[in-house]
CSV table of C-alpha atoms in Angstrom, one decimal:
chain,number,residue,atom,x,y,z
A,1,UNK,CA,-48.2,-44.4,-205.9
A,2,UNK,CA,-51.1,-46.8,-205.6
A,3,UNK,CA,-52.0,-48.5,-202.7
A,4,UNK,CA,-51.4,-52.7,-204.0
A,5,UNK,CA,-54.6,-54.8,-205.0
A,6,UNK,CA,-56.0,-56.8,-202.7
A,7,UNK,CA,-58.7,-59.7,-203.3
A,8,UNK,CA,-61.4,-58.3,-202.2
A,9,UNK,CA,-61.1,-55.2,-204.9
A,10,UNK,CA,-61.1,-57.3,-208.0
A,11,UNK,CA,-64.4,-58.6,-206.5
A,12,UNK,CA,-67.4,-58.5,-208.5
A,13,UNK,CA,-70.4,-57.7,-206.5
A,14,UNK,CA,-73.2,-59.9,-207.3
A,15,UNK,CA,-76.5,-60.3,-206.3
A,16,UNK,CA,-78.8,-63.1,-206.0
A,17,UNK,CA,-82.2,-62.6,-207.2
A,18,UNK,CA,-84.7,-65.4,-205.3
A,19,UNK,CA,-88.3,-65.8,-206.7
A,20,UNK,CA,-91.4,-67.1,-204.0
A,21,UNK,CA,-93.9,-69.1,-205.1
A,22,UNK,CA,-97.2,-68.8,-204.8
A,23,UNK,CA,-99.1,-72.2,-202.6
A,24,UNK,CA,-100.8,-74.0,-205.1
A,25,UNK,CA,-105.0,-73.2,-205.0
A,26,UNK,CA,-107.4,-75.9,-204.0
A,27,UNK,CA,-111.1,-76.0,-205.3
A,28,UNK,CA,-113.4,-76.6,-202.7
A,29,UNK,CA,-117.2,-78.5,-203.9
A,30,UNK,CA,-119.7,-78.5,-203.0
A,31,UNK,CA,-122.0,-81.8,-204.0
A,32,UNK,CA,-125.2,-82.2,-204.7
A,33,UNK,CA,-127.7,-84.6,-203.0
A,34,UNK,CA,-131.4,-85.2,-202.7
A,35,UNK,CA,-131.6,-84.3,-199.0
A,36,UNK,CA,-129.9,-81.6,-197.9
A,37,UNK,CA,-132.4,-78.1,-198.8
A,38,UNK,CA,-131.5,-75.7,-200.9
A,39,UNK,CA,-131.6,-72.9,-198.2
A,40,UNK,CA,-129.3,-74.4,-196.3
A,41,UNK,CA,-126.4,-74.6,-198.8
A,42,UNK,CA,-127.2,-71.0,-199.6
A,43,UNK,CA,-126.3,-70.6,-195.8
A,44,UNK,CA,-123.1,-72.4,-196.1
A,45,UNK,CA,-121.5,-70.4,-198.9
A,46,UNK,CA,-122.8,-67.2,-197.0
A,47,UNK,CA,-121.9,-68.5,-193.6
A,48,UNK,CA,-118.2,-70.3,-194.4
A,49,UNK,CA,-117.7,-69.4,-197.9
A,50,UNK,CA,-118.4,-65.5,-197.4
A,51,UNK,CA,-120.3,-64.9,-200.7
A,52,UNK,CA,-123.1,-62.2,-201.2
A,53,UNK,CA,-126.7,-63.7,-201.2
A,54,UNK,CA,-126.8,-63.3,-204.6
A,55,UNK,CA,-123.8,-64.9,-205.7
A,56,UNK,CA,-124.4,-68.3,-202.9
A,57,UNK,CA,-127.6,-68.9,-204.7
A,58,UNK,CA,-125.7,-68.6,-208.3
A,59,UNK,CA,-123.8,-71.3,-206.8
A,60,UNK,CA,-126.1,-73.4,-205.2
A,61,UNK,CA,-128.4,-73.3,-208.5
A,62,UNK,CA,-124.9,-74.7,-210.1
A,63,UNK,CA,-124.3,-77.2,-208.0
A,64,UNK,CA,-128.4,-78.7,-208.3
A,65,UNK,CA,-128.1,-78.7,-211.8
A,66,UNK,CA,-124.8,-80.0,-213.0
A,67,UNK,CA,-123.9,-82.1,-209.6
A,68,UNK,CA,-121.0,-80.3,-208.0
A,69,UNK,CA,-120.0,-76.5,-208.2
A,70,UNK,CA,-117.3,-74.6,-206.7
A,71,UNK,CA,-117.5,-72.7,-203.4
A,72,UNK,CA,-114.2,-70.6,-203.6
A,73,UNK,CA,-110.3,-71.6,-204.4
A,74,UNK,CA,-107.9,-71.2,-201.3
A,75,UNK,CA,-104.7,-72.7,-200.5
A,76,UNK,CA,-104.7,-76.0,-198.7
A,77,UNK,CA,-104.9,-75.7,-195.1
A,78,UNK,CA,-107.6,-73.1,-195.7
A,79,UNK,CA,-109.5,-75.2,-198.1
A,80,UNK,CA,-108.8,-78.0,-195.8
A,81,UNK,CA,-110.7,-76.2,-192.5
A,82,UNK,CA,-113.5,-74.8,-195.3
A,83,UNK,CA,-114.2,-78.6,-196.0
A,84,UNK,CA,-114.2,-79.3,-192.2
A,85,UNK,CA,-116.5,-76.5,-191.5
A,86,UNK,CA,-119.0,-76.8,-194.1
A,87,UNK,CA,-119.1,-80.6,-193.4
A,88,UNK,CA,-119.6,-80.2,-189.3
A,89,UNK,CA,-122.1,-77.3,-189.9
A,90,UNK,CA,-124.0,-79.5,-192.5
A,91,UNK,CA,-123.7,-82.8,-189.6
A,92,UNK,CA,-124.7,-80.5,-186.8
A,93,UNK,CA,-128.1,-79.8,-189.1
A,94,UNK,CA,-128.4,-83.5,-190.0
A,95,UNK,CA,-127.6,-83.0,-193.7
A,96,UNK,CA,-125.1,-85.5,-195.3
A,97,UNK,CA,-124.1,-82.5,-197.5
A,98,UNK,CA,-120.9,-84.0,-199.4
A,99,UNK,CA,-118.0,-80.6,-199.8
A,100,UNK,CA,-114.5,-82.1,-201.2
A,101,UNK,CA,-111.4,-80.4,-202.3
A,102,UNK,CA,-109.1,-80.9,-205.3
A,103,UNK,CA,-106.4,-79.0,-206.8
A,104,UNK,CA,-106.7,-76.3,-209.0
Protein backbone atom coordinates (compact mmCIF):
# COMPACT_ATOMS: atom_id res chain seq x y z
CA UNK A 1 0.00 0.00 0.00
CA UNK A 2 1.05 3.64 -0.75
CA UNK A 3 1.98 5.97 1.57
CA UNK A 4 -1.16 9.00 1.14
CA UNK A 5 -0.34 12.27 -0.93
CA UNK A 6 0.71 15.02 0.71
CA UNK A 7 0.88 18.78 -0.74
CA UNK A 8 4.11 19.10 -1.04
CA UNK A 9 4.38 15.95 -3.69
CA UNK A 10 1.98 17.26 -6.22
CA UNK A 11 4.37 20.27 -6.25
CA UNK A 12 5.78 21.39 -9.32
CA UNK A 13 9.22 22.53 -9.00
CA UNK A 14 9.88 25.69 -10.70
CA UNK A 15 12.57 27.86 -11.18
CA UNK A 16 12.90 31.46 -11.69
CA UNK A 17 15.12 32.58 -14.27
CA UNK A 18 16.33 36.48 -13.35
CA UNK A 19 18.16 38.50 -16.17
CA UNK A 20 20.95 41.53 -14.95
CA UNK A 21 21.30 44.35 -16.83
CA UNK A 22 24.00 45.82 -18.08
CA UNK A 23 24.65 50.00 -16.63
CA UNK A 24 23.87 52.07 -19.39
CA UNK A 25 27.44 53.49 -21.29
CA UNK A 26 28.21 57.17 -21.15
CA UNK A 27 30.32 58.92 -23.93
CA UNK A 28 32.84 60.96 -22.54
CA UNK A 29 34.14 64.38 -25.12
CA UNK A 30 36.37 65.79 -25.39
CA UNK A 31 35.92 69.57 -26.99
CA UNK A 32 37.81 71.41 -28.94
CA UNK A 33 39.12 74.98 -28.33
CA UNK A 34 41.70 77.46 -29.57
CA UNK A 35 43.84 77.29 -26.48
CA UNK A 36 44.47 74.37 -25.03
CA UNK A 37 47.80 72.55 -27.26
CA UNK A 38 47.47 69.75 -29.02
CA UNK A 39 50.13 67.79 -26.99
CA UNK A 40 48.49 68.19 -24.14
CA UNK A 41 45.17 66.53 -25.04
CA UNK A 42 47.24 63.71 -26.47
CA UNK A 43 48.41 63.54 -22.75
CA UNK A 44 44.97 63.39 -21.33
CA UNK A 45 43.69 60.40 -23.36
CA UNK A 46 47.09 58.67 -22.60
CA UNK A 47 47.22 59.80 -19.03
CA UNK A 48 43.21 59.31 -17.94
CA UNK A 49 41.81 57.75 -20.88
CA UNK A 50 44.58 54.93 -21.20
CA UNK A 51 44.89 54.91 -24.99
CA UNK A 52 48.18 53.96 -27.00
CA UNK A 53 50.02 57.01 -28.43
CA UNK A 54 48.85 56.23 -31.52
CA UNK A 55 45.39 55.93 -31.00
CA UNK A 56 45.18 59.51 -28.48
CA UNK A 57 46.47 61.41 -31.38
CA UNK A 58 43.70 59.66 -33.81
CA UNK A 59 41.50 61.13 -31.36
CA UNK A 60 42.86 64.37 -30.68
CA UNK A 61 43.20 64.93 -34.64
CA UNK A 62 39.19 64.12 -34.46
CA UNK A 63 38.35 66.19 -32.01
CA UNK A 64 40.42 69.54 -33.92
CA UNK A 65 38.73 68.82 -36.92
CA UNK A 66 35.12 68.07 -36.39
CA UNK A 67 34.74 69.96 -32.79
CA UNK A 68 34.31 67.23 -30.23
CA UNK A 69 35.37 63.43 -30.36
CA UNK A 70 35.07 60.70 -28.05
CA UNK A 71 37.55 59.69 -25.42
CA UNK A 72 36.19 56.22 -24.33
CA UNK A 73 32.47 54.90 -23.21
CA UNK A 74 32.19 53.81 -19.43
CA UNK A 75 29.33 53.57 -17.20
CA UNK A 76 28.39 56.66 -15.24
CA UNK A 77 30.21 57.10 -12.16
CA UNK A 78 33.33 56.10 -14.10
CA UNK A 79 32.63 58.46 -16.91
CA UNK A 80 31.66 60.95 -14.20
CA UNK A 81 35.41 60.82 -12.35
CA UNK A 82 36.98 60.58 -16.22
CA UNK A 83 35.31 64.11 -16.73
CA UNK A 84 36.47 65.29 -13.21
CA UNK A 85 39.94 64.16 -13.90
CA UNK A 86 40.49 65.31 -17.33
CA UNK A 87 38.95 68.72 -16.36
CA UNK A 88 41.27 69.30 -12.97
CA UNK A 89 44.34 67.95 -14.87
CA UNK A 90 43.52 70.41 -17.87
CA UNK A 91 42.76 73.50 -14.77
CA UNK A 92 45.92 72.48 -12.96
CA UNK A 93 47.85 73.23 -16.55
CA UNK A 94 45.77 76.43 -17.14
CA UNK A 95 43.89 74.99 -20.17
CA UNK A 96 40.01 75.60 -20.24
CA UNK A 97 39.94 72.24 -22.06
CA UNK A 98 35.96 71.57 -22.17
CA UNK A 99 35.36 67.16 -21.58
CA UNK A 100 31.45 66.42 -21.17
CA UNK A 101 29.53 63.19 -20.94
CA UNK A 102 26.32 62.01 -22.49
CA UNK A 103 24.66 58.80 -22.86
CA UNK A 104 25.38 56.34 -25.25
Amino acid sequence: MLPPATDHDEAVATETRTTTRKPPLFRVLLHNDDFTTMDFVVHVLETIFGHSRLKAIQIMLHVHTRGAGVAGLYPHEIAEMKVSAATALARSHEYPLLCTMEEA
